[in-house]
Short mmCIF file of C-alpha atoms (C1' of nucleotides) in Angstrom, two decimals:
data_model
loop_
_atom_site.label_atom_id
_atom_site.label_comp_id
_atom_site.label_asym_id
_atom_site.label_seq_id
_atom_site.Cartn_x
_atom_site.Cartn_y
_atom_site.Cartn_z
CA MET I 793 18.64 12.12 14.01
CA ARG I 794 19.30 15.38 12.25
CA LEU I 795 16.49 17.84 11.58
CA VAL I 796 16.95 20.49 8.92
CA ILE I 797 14.42 23.05 7.79
CA ALA I 798 15.51 24.37 4.41
CA ARG I 799 14.39 25.99 1.21
CA CYS I 800 15.23 23.33 -1.32
CA SER I 801 14.35 21.62 -4.56
CA VAL I 802 14.55 17.85 -4.93
CA ASP I 803 15.01 15.37 -7.76
CA TYR I 804 14.47 11.63 -7.54
CA ALA I 805 15.57 9.08 -10.11
CA GLY I 806 14.87 5.39 -9.62
CA ARG I 807 11.66 3.45 -10.13
CA LEU I 808 10.32 6.70 -11.51
CA SER I 809 11.48 10.25 -12.01
CA ALA I 810 10.10 12.94 -9.73
CA HIS I 811 10.80 16.58 -9.00
CA LEU I 812 9.96 18.94 -6.14
CA PRO I 813 10.11 22.65 -6.98
CA LEU I 814 11.80 25.10 -4.63
CA ALA I 815 9.96 25.41 -1.29
CA THR I 816 10.60 25.24 2.45
CA ARG I 817 10.54 21.70 3.81
CA LEU I 818 11.70 19.46 6.63
CA LEU I 819 14.65 17.19 5.89
CA MET I 820 14.86 14.33 8.39
CA VAL I 821 18.14 12.43 8.35
CA LYS I 822 17.89 9.24 10.37
CA GLY I 823 20.74 7.46 12.08
CA ASP I 824 21.02 4.88 9.30
CA GLY I 825 21.55 7.63 6.69
CA SER I 826 18.03 7.46 5.29
CA LEU I 827 16.33 10.73 4.38
CA LEU I 828 12.70 11.83 4.60
CA ILE I 829 11.41 15.05 3.05
CA HIS I 830 8.19 16.32 4.59
CA SER I 831 5.95 19.27 3.87
CA ASP I 832 3.59 20.82 6.42
CA GLY I 833 0.60 18.77 5.36
CA GLY I 834 -0.52 15.57 3.72
CA SER I 835 -0.42 12.24 5.47
CA TYR I 836 2.38 10.26 7.00
CA LYS I 837 3.98 9.65 3.64
CA PRO I 838 6.87 11.98 2.86
CA LEU I 839 6.93 13.98 -0.36
CA ASN I 840 10.10 12.13 -1.21
CA TRP I 841 12.53 9.84 0.59
CA MET I 842 15.37 7.35 0.41
CA SER I 843 15.07 4.10 2.33
CA PRO I 844 18.03 2.41 3.97
CA PRO I 845 20.55 1.10 3.21
CA CYS I 846 21.79 4.32 1.64
CA THR I 847 24.49 6.94 2.02
CA LEU I 848 24.24 10.73 2.16
CA GLU I 849 26.98 12.85 0.64
CA VAL I 850 27.15 16.62 0.99
CA GLY I 851 28.67 18.34 -2.04
CA VAL I 852 29.15 21.79 -3.48
CA PRO I 853 26.94 23.02 -6.33
CA ASP I 854 28.37 23.49 -9.81
CA ASP I 855 28.65 27.03 -11.21
CA ASP I 856 25.20 27.05 -12.82
CA ALA I 857 23.55 25.85 -9.64
CA ARG I 858 25.46 28.33 -7.50
CA GLU I 859 24.32 31.09 -9.82
CA ALA I 860 20.73 29.88 -9.31
CA GLY I 861 21.13 30.26 -5.56
CA VAL I 862 22.04 26.71 -4.53
CA ASP I 863 24.13 26.65 -1.39
CA ALA I 864 24.77 22.93 -1.05
CA VAL I 865 23.80 19.69 -2.77
CA TRP I 866 22.92 16.55 -0.86
CA THR I 867 23.14 13.34 -2.83
CA VAL I 868 21.58 10.24 -1.33
CA THR I 869 22.30 6.99 -3.15
CA HIS I 870 20.81 3.62 -2.40
CA LYS I 871 23.40 0.92 -1.74
CA LYS I 872 21.67 -1.86 -3.70
CA THR I 873 19.50 -0.29 -6.36
CA ALA I 874 20.51 2.65 -8.55
CA ASP I 875 18.02 4.96 -6.84
CA ARG I 876 19.29 8.47 -6.29
CA LEU I 877 17.89 11.49 -4.48
CA THR I 878 19.37 14.95 -5.06
CA VAL I 879 18.52 17.81 -2.71
CA SER I 880 19.54 21.30 -3.84
CA ILE I 881 19.61 23.44 -0.71
CA HIS I 882 19.11 27.17 -1.15
CA GLU I 883 18.84 28.25 2.46
CA VAL I 884 19.03 26.51 5.83
CA LEU I 885 16.55 27.88 8.38
CA HIS I 886 17.11 25.35 11.14
CA ASP I 887 19.60 22.58 11.80
CA SER I 888 19.70 20.42 14.91
CA GLU I 889 21.05 17.00 15.90
CA HIS I 890 19.39 14.68 18.42
CA GLU I 891 20.31 11.43 20.11
CA LEU I 892 17.30 9.11 20.16
CA GLY I 893 18.69 5.66 20.83
CA VAL I 894 17.16 2.39 19.69
CA ASP I 895 13.37 2.18 19.74
CA PRO I 896 11.73 -0.77 21.51
CA GLY I 897 9.17 -0.92 18.69
CA LEU I 898 5.43 -1.09 18.30
CA GLN I 899 3.25 -3.63 20.06
CA LYS I 900 0.16 -4.42 17.97
CA ASP I 901 -3.09 -6.19 18.58
CA GLY I 902 -4.27 -7.22 15.14
CA VAL I 903 -7.68 -7.43 13.58
CA GLU I 904 -7.82 -10.35 11.16
CA SER I 905 -6.48 -12.77 13.77
CA HIS I 906 -9.22 -11.62 16.15
CA LEU I 907 -11.87 -11.96 13.48
CA GLN I 908 -10.60 -15.46 12.73
CA LYS I 909 -10.81 -16.44 16.38
CA LEU I 910 -14.36 -15.12 16.64
CA LEU I 911 -15.56 -16.87 13.48
CA ALA I 912 -13.97 -20.14 14.61
CA GLU I 913 -15.99 -19.86 17.82
CA GLN I 914 -19.14 -18.85 15.95
CA ILE I 915 -18.79 -21.05 12.89
CA GLU I 916 -22.58 -21.56 12.81
CA ARG I 917 -22.77 -18.05 11.35
CA LEU I 918 -21.90 -19.73 8.03
CA GLY I 919 -24.98 -21.95 8.25
CA ASP I 920 -26.84 -24.44 10.44
CA GLY I 921 -24.90 -27.57 11.22
CA TYR I 922 -21.50 -26.12 10.34
CA ARG I 923 -18.62 -27.41 12.45
CA LEU I 924 -15.06 -26.22 12.85
CA VAL I 925 -12.34 -28.60 11.71
CA ARG I 926 -9.39 -26.30 12.38
CA ARG I 927 -7.96 -22.80 12.00
CA GLU I 928 -4.89 -22.20 9.81
CA TYR I 929 -5.29 -25.52 7.99
CA MET I 930 -1.97 -26.04 6.22
CA THR I 931 -1.74 -26.78 2.51
CA ALA I 932 1.32 -26.98 0.27
CA ILE I 933 0.85 -23.37 -0.81
CA GLY I 934 -0.07 -21.85 2.53
CA PRO I 935 -2.58 -21.94 5.34
CA VAL I 936 -6.33 -21.80 4.76
CA ASP I 937 -7.80 -19.48 7.38
CA ILE I 938 -10.55 -21.88 8.50
CA LEU I 939 -11.49 -25.40 7.46
CA ALA I 940 -15.01 -26.48 8.43
CA THR I 941 -17.69 -28.97 7.47
CA ASP I 942 -21.28 -28.18 6.50
CA ALA I 943 -24.43 -29.93 7.72
CA ASP I 944 -23.76 -32.81 5.30
CA GLY I 945 -20.20 -33.21 6.52
CA ALA I 946 -18.70 -31.81 3.31
CA SER I 947 -15.50 -29.76 3.54
CA VAL I 948 -15.68 -25.96 3.50
CA ALA I 949 -12.61 -23.73 3.12
CA VAL I 950 -13.04 -20.21 4.49
CA GLU I 951 -10.91 -17.25 3.47
CA LEU I 952 -11.26 -14.36 5.88
CA LYS I 953 -10.56 -10.69 5.22
CA ARG I 954 -11.32 -7.39 6.84
CA ARG I 955 -12.03 -5.95 3.40
CA GLY I 956 -12.96 -8.48 0.77
CA ASP I 957 -11.03 -7.64 -2.38
CA ILE I 958 -10.29 -9.49 -5.60
CA ASP I 959 -6.92 -10.61 -4.25
CA GLY I 960 -8.66 -12.55 -1.50
CA VAL I 961 -10.82 -14.38 -4.05
CA GLU I 962 -7.70 -15.33 -6.00
CA GLN I 963 -6.09 -16.59 -2.82
CA LEU I 964 -9.09 -18.77 -1.95
CA THR I 965 -9.31 -20.00 -5.55
CA ARG I 966 -5.72 -21.26 -5.38
CA TYR I 967 -6.45 -23.11 -2.14
CA LEU I 968 -9.66 -24.65 -3.49
CA GLU I 969 -7.97 -25.81 -6.66
CA LEU I 970 -5.30 -27.58 -4.62
CA MET I 971 -7.63 -29.02 -1.98
CA ASN I 972 -10.07 -30.35 -4.55
CA ARG I 973 -7.29 -32.54 -5.93
CA ASP I 974 -7.07 -34.25 -2.52
CA PRO I 975 -9.54 -37.18 -2.61
CA LEU I 976 -9.79 -37.17 1.19
CA LEU I 977 -11.10 -33.60 1.16
CA ALA I 978 -12.85 -33.17 -2.18
CA PRO I 979 -15.33 -31.77 -2.89
CA VAL I 980 -14.36 -28.59 -1.01
CA GLN I 981 -16.75 -25.66 -1.05
CA GLY I 982 -15.35 -22.11 -0.77
CA VAL I 983 -16.62 -19.34 1.48
CA PHE I 984 -15.28 -15.80 1.21
CA ALA I 985 -16.01 -14.01 4.50
CA ALA I 986 -15.26 -10.37 5.25
CA GLN I 987 -16.59 -7.34 7.08
CA GLU I 988 -17.08 -5.74 3.71
CA ILE I 989 -17.03 -7.30 0.23
CA LYS I 990 -16.27 -5.20 -2.83
CA PRO I 991 -18.78 -5.64 -5.71
CA GLN I 992 -16.08 -6.76 -8.14
CA ALA I 993 -14.75 -9.31 -5.67
CA ARG I 994 -18.29 -10.62 -5.14
CA THR I 995 -18.82 -10.90 -8.90
CA LEU I 996 -15.60 -12.87 -9.34
CA ALA I 997 -16.26 -15.09 -6.31
CA GLU I 998 -19.81 -16.00 -7.30
CA ASP I 999 -18.68 -16.58 -10.87
CA ARG I 1000 -16.35 -19.22 -9.44
CA GLY I 1001 -18.99 -20.77 -7.22
CA ILE I 1002 -17.61 -19.25 -4.05
CA ARG I 1003 -20.16 -18.14 -1.48
CA CYS I 1004 -19.78 -14.64 -0.02
CA VAL I 1005 -20.59 -13.94 3.63
CA VAL I 1006 -20.52 -10.48 5.18
CA LEU I 1007 -19.58 -10.53 8.87
CA ASP I 1008 -20.73 -8.06 11.49
CA TYR I 1009 -17.59 -7.62 13.61
CA ASP I 1010 -19.28 -5.66 16.41
CA ASP I 1011 -22.06 -8.24 16.61
CA MET I 1012 -19.57 -11.11 16.73
CA ARG I 1013 -17.54 -9.37 19.39
CA GLY I 1014 -20.71 -8.73 21.38
CA VAL I 1015 -21.62 -12.42 21.37
CA ASP I 1016 -18.08 -13.24 22.40
CA SER I 1017 -17.86 -10.94 25.40
CA GLY I 1018 -20.29 -11.73 28.19
CA VAL I 1019 -23.53 -12.90 26.62
CA PRO I 1020 -23.64 -16.70 26.52
CA THR I 1021 -24.02 -18.36 23.13
CA LEU I 1022 -27.17 -20.22 22.17
CA PHE I 1023 -25.75 -23.67 22.83
CA MET O 160 5.19 22.64 11.73
CA ARG O 161 6.20 21.89 15.28
CA LEU O 162 9.10 19.55 16.02
CA VAL O 163 9.37 18.01 19.47
CA ILE O 164 11.98 15.53 20.64
CA ALA O 165 10.65 13.85 23.76
CA ARG O 166 10.84 10.79 25.95
CA CYS O 167 7.32 9.42 25.65
CA SER O 168 5.06 6.41 25.53
CA VAL O 169 2.19 6.18 23.07
CA ASP O 170 -1.14 4.37 22.87
CA TYR O 171 -3.29 4.05 19.77
CA ALA O 172 -6.89 2.87 19.72
CA GLY O 173 -8.86 2.69 16.51
CA ARG O 174 -8.78 0.13 13.74
CA LEU O 175 -6.47 -1.77 16.06
CA SER O 176 -4.80 -1.26 19.43
CA ALA O 177 -1.10 -0.49 19.60
CA HIS O 178 1.37 0.61 22.25
CA LEU O 179 4.82 2.18 22.19
CA PRO O 180 6.90 1.77 25.36
CA LEU O 181 8.81 4.70 26.84
CA ALA O 182 11.64 5.91 24.58
CA THR O 183 12.99 9.07 22.96
CA ARG O 184 11.24 9.94 19.68
CA LEU O 185 10.44 12.73 17.28
CA LEU O 186 6.91 14.14 17.41
CA MET O 187 6.05 16.02 14.23
CA VAL O 188 2.94 18.17 14.45
CA LYS O 189 1.85 19.38 11.03
CA GLY O 190 -0.09 22.53 10.32
CA ASP O 191 -3.36 20.61 9.93
CA GLY O 192 -3.02 19.15 13.44
CA SER O 193 -1.89 15.72 12.28
CA LEU O 194 0.84 13.98 14.25
CA LEU O 195 3.68 11.70 13.18
CA ILE O 196 5.85 9.78 15.64
CA HIS O 197 9.23 8.75 14.26
CA SER O 198 12.12 6.77 15.67
CA ASP O 199 15.70 7.11 14.45
CA GLY O 200 15.44 4.25 11.98
CA GLY O 201 13.11 2.15 9.92
CA SER O 202 11.54 3.37 6.73
CA TYR O 203 9.45 6.36 5.85
CA LYS O 204 6.50 5.01 7.79
CA PRO O 205 6.14 6.45 11.28
CA LEU O 206 5.90 4.18 14.30
CA ASN O 207 2.52 5.71 14.94
CA TRP O 208 0.49 8.58 13.55
CA MET O 209 -2.87 10.32 13.23
CA SER O 210 -4.01 11.45 9.81
CA PRO O 211 -5.99 14.62 9.24
CA PRO O 212 -8.64 15.74 9.89
CA CYS O 213 -7.85 15.54 13.59
CA THR O 214 -7.34 17.72 16.63
CA LEU O 215 -4.54 17.76 19.20
CA GLU O 216 -5.32 18.59 22.82
CA VAL O 217 -2.65 19.05 25.47
CA GLY O 218 -3.78 17.93 28.94
CA VAL O 219 -2.37 17.31 32.38
CA PRO O 220 -1.71 13.74 33.56
CA ASP O 221 -3.83 12.19 36.28
CA ASP O 222 -2.23 11.46 39.66
CA ASP O 223 -1.12 7.94 38.77
CA ALA O 224 0.50 9.10 35.55
CA ARG O 225 2.18 12.04 37.26
CA GLU O 226 3.58 9.64 39.84
CA ALA O 227 4.97 7.53 36.97
CA GLY O 228 6.81 10.55 35.61
CA VAL O 229 4.39 11.82 32.97
CA ASP O 230 4.71 15.55 32.45
CA ALA O 231 1.97 16.14 29.88
CA VAL O 232 -0.55 14.12 27.88
CA TRP O 233 -1.29 14.82 24.24
CA THR O 234 -4.58 13.46 22.98
CA VAL O 235 -5.12 13.40 19.23
CA THR O 236 -8.63 12.48 18.11
CA HIS O 237 -9.77 11.92 14.56
CA LYS O 238 -12.71 14.09 13.56
CA LYS O 239 -14.63 11.44 11.63
CA THR O 240 -13.65 8.04 12.98
CA ALA O 241 -13.24 7.21 16.67
CA ASP O 242 -9.47 6.81 16.31
CA ARG O 243 -7.50 8.17 19.23
CA LEU O 244 -3.79 8.61 19.86
CA THR O 245 -2.50 9.29 23.38
CA VAL O 246 1.07 10.50 23.90
CA SER O 247 2.37 10.47 27.49
CA ILE O 248 5.30 12.87 27.58
CA HIS O 249 7.92 12.32 30.25
CA GLU O 250 10.55 14.80 29.17
CA VAL O 251 10.88 17.34 26.36
CA LEU O 252 14.40 17.55 24.92
CA HIS O 253 13.70 19.89 22.02
CA ASP O 254 10.75 21.98 20.90
CA SER O 255 10.73 24.27 17.86
CA GLU O 256 8.13 25.79 15.54
CA HIS O 257 8.68 26.43 11.82
CA GLU O 258 6.78 28.20 9.07
CA LEU O 259 6.88 26.11 5.89
CA GLY O 260 4.09 27.48 3.71
CA VAL O 261 2.12 25.51 1.15
CA ASP O 262 4.09 22.96 -0.85
CA PRO O 263 3.83 23.07 -4.66
CA GLY O 264 3.76 19.28 -4.61
CA LEU O 265 5.46 16.40 -6.38
CA GLN O 266 5.75 16.13 -10.14
CA LYS O 267 5.92 12.51 -11.25
CA ASP O 268 6.98 11.01 -14.52
CA GLY O 269 7.06 7.46 -15.78
CA VAL O 270 3.78 6.27 -14.35
CA GLU O 271 1.35 3.83 -15.87
CA SER O 272 -1.20 6.45 -16.90
CA HIS O 273 1.36 8.22 -19.04
CA LEU O 274 2.49 4.95 -20.57
CA GLN O 275 -1.16 4.11 -21.32
CA LYS O 276 -1.72 7.43 -23.04
CA LEU O 277 1.39 6.98 -25.17
CA LEU O 278 0.54 3.41 -26.18
CA ALA O 279 -3.03 4.43 -27.06
CA GLU O 280 -1.56 7.04 -29.40
CA GLN O 281 1.02 4.62 -30.78
CA ILE O 282 -1.09 1.46 -30.85
CA GLU O 283 0.65 0.36 -34.03
CA ARG O 284 3.61 -0.58 -31.82
CA LEU O 285 1.64 -3.77 -31.14
CA GLY O 286 1.58 -4.65 -34.83
CA ASP O 287 0.67 -3.38 -38.29
CA GLY O 288 -3.01 -2.61 -38.76
CA TYR O 289 -3.79 -2.39 -35.03
CA ARG O 290 -6.45 0.15 -34.10
CA LEU O 291 -7.48 1.60 -30.78
CA VAL O 292 -11.04 0.85 -29.66
CA ARG O 293 -10.82 2.55 -26.29
CA ARG O 294 -8.78 3.03 -23.13
CA GLU O 295 -10.15 1.79 -19.79
CA TYR O 296 -12.68 -0.53 -21.39
CA MET O 297 -15.10 -1.46 -18.60
CA THR O 298 -15.93 -5.05 -17.71
CA ALA O 299 -17.89 -6.43 -14.77
CA ILE O 300 -14.68 -7.09 -12.87
CA GLY O 301 -12.84 -3.89 -13.73
CA PRO O 302 -11.42 -1.84 -16.57
CA VAL O 303 -9.13 -3.32 -19.23
CA ASP O 304 -6.30 -0.85 -19.83
CA ILE O 305 -6.63 -0.81 -23.62
CA LEU O 306 -9.02 -2.53 -26.01
CA ALA O 307 -7.85 -2.65 -29.63
CA THR O 308 -8.38 -4.58 -32.83
CA ASP O 309 -5.71 -6.31 -34.90
CA ALA O 310 -5.29 -6.18 -38.69
CA ASP O 311 -8.11 -8.73 -39.07
CA GLY O 312 -10.44 -6.73 -36.88
CA ALA O 313 -10.24 -9.23 -33.99
CA SER O 314 -10.38 -7.91 -30.44
CA VAL O 315 -7.17 -7.46 -28.45
CA ALA O 316 -7.12 -6.73 -24.71
CA VAL O 317 -3.95 -5.01 -23.49
CA GLU O 318 -2.81 -5.04 -19.87
CA LEU O 319 -0.17 -2.39 -19.22
CA LYS O 320 2.38 -2.31 -16.43
CA ARG O 321 5.54 -0.42 -15.70
CA ARG O 322 7.04 -3.64 -14.38
CA GLY O 323 5.45 -6.79 -15.73
CA ASP O 324 4.92 -9.16 -12.83
CA ILE O 325 2.85 -12.31 -12.34
CA ASP O 326 0.02 -10.30 -10.81
CA GLY O 327 -0.45 -8.43 -14.08
CA VAL O 328 -0.72 -11.70 -16.02
CA GLU O 329 -3.36 -12.95 -13.56
CA GLN O 330 -5.27 -9.71 -13.96
CA LEU O 331 -5.26 -9.95 -17.75
CA THR O 332 -6.22 -13.63 -17.58
CA ARG O 333 -9.35 -12.74 -15.57
CA TYR O 334 -10.35 -10.12 -18.11
CA LEU O 335 -9.78 -12.44 -21.04
CA GLU O 336 -11.80 -15.23 -19.47
CA LEU O 337 -14.73 -12.88 -18.96
CA MET O 338 -14.50 -11.13 -22.32
CA ASN O 339 -14.21 -14.38 -24.24
CA ARG O 340 -17.67 -15.32 -22.95
CA ASP O 341 -19.10 -12.24 -24.67
CA PRO O 342 -20.11 -13.34 -28.20
CA LEU O 343 -19.83 -9.76 -29.44
CA LEU O 344 -16.14 -9.61 -28.47
CA ALA O 345 -14.87 -13.20 -28.63
CA PRO O 346 -12.33 -14.29 -29.58
CA VAL O 347 -10.21 -11.81 -27.59
CA GLN O 348 -6.44 -12.03 -27.80
CA GLY O 349 -4.33 -10.87 -24.83
CA VAL O 350 -1.26 -8.65 -24.90
CA PHE O 351 0.86 -8.03 -21.81
CA ALA O 352 2.85 -4.83 -22.33
CA ALA O 353 5.43 -3.40 -19.92
CA GLN O 354 8.73 -1.56 -19.78
CA GLU O 355 10.21 -4.66 -18.21
CA ILE O 356 8.77 -8.18 -18.04
CA LYS O 357 9.93 -10.59 -15.35
CA PRO O 358 10.93 -14.03 -16.69
CA GLN O 359 8.33 -15.79 -14.53
CA ALA O 360 5.61 -13.45 -15.75
CA ARG O 361 6.65 -14.03 -19.36
CA THR O 362 6.61 -17.79 -18.91
CA LEU O 363 3.14 -17.72 -17.36
CA ALA O 364 1.79 -15.32 -19.98
CA GLU O 365 3.08 -17.29 -22.95
CA ASP O 366 1.85 -20.52 -21.41
CA ARG O 367 -1.61 -18.97 -21.48
CA GLY O 368 -1.28 -17.74 -25.05
CA ILE O 369 -0.76 -14.14 -24.03
CA ARG O 370 1.70 -12.17 -26.13
CA CYS O 371 4.38 -10.17 -24.27
CA VAL O 372 5.54 -6.79 -25.55
CA VAL O 373 8.38 -4.80 -24.00
CA LEU O 374 7.90 -1.05 -24.40
CA ASP O 375 10.69 1.51 -24.69
CA TYR O 376 9.35 4.41 -22.67
CA ASP O 377 12.00 6.95 -23.73
CA ASP O 378 11.45 6.05 -27.36
CA MET O 379 7.68 6.36 -27.05
CA ARG O 380 7.98 9.70 -25.32
CA GLY O 381 10.29 10.92 -28.04
CA VAL O 382 7.79 10.01 -30.76
CA ASP O 383 5.01 11.67 -28.74
CA SER O 384 5.94 15.29 -29.22
CA GLY O 385 9.68 15.81 -29.13
CA VAL O 386 9.03 18.08 -26.19
CA PRO O 387 10.08 16.98 -22.71
CA THR O 388 6.93 16.09 -20.82
CA LEU O 389 6.83 17.39 -17.28
CA PHE O 390 10.07 19.12 -16.52
"C1'" DA F 12 17.47 -14.75 1.00
"C1'" DG F 13 13.04 -15.16 -1.33
"C1'" DG F 14 8.10 -15.49 -1.41
"C1'" DT F 15 3.49 -14.74 0.59
"C1'" DA F 16 0.07 -12.24 3.09
"C1'" DC F 17 -1.27 -8.15 5.67
"C1'" DA F 18 -1.81 -2.93 6.49
"C1'" DT F 19 -4.40 2.49 11.16
"C1'" DA F 20 -1.86 1.70 4.32
"C1'" DT F 21 -1.99 6.55 0.98
"C1'" DC F 22 -2.99 8.50 -3.52
"C1'" DG F 23 -5.26 9.51 -7.76
"C1'" DG F 24 -8.91 8.81 -11.23
"C1'" DC F 25 -13.46 8.21 -12.47
"C1'" DC F 26 -18.30 7.53 -11.96
"C1'" DG G 1204 -18.35 10.57 -1.75
"C1'" DG G 1205 -17.59 5.80 -2.91
"C1'" DC G 1206 -15.25 2.52 -5.65
"C1'" DC G 1207 -11.16 0.79 -7.72
"C1'" DG G 1208 -6.40 0.19 -9.10
"C1'" DA G 1209 -1.42 1.47 -8.35
"C1'" DT G 1210 2.31 2.35 -5.15
"C1'" DG G 1211 9.62 4.11 -5.30
"C1'" DT G 1212 4.30 0.50 -1.19
"C1'" DG G 1213 6.59 -1.23 4.04
"C1'" DT G 1214 6.51 -5.09 7.30
"C1'" DA G 1215 6.22 -9.49 9.46
"C1'" DC G 1216 6.33 -14.26 8.92
"C1'" DC G 1217 7.40 -18.35 6.73
"C1'" DT G 1218 10.18 -21.73 4.10
#
DNA sequence: AGGTACATATCGGCC
DNA sequence: GGCCGATGTGTACCT
């Protein structure tokens, strides 16, 4: 990895056009040739970047650019798309190279999978008499998070989200449409369950006859760990 | 901005739990105290990070950690949430501080908002006699990009995208379904307008009676003022 | 390889 | 500040 601190201006042409006026920034060149341009603020997203696979070429400025104070021009071109990043370097303040080696990578412990496990164990939170059929019930277009039955034994398909957005309602709608064509399952009722449900998602869901359930994650976790369940 | 190359392991606890085993990485400490941890590959997203507002504290390892080779422990805590990032530093290979100043920021061109503004001004591109009713026409499930009327005075809902994908057709379909239940608006015709429309999106749109219009952004910008827009 | 679902998303606009 | 839509989304997982 090469770290360069430089006064530079940047132009990007690809999905959109973008320009960074002259200022001092960090240029991070990774081992695969990709480039990240960071300022001293903002979030983890760079001001501008080029993702791999790409190649970096260092060139000399034309006469006009040299006159304007440009010392070198970096051109980063993507190998598959026509995306191009041009860095006009006016002054290099720092330049160092470092050997990092391959990273073993991040080990995650997810959230939705945990929420799904908890709801499967506490399926009665959806209503009295509810019973779990199975998690990740496979359909032709993908897995339904939870399949259950209500007190009358009718099928209930549950779509689970951390944040309930319109996309999740669409997803559940597709599953319901498919499952309701299966005479062994139909009629299938839909339940949209999330820690938080956006008003627009709720409107769309209820308009389609899908019930919305807000889950209290901390409460569910509390029941799970230690305290015995009611039955 | 402080740049540190170090052999370290990292633990994150917050929305989820995550762990990075011991390896050599770049630690980028920004002026606002935020921290980014990058490996020498991957995309622009760091392996791990803490977004501002947050504070970084440097502490000494406990006996067990010291025994395991830990030289220092950085603890980054978010000021609002309970998110916490712990970096156990085994060896520092590089450490430098740089003054970057405030960045003037990115200037973008070619985004949907600009396209929307141009089409609102040049609504006749959809057909003779078309008139703009309003941009961002609010419905219960979200704003329709442009509401217009055709030569006969009938309502037309326009969904605008830079790249016309299936998602955009679904979005417009939801709006149309809702608006066509409103006797004051119905019947509402749909127009799917984009710089580029994917074949699958076009097929779906036309199957649903939605008209597809490909927009020439450069041409529209030229008509707009003759003056280059942002830079 | 292509498509789907998820994410510690981030960012900007508007109410 | 919250809500909502767009992003040069990136990433893992599946067929």
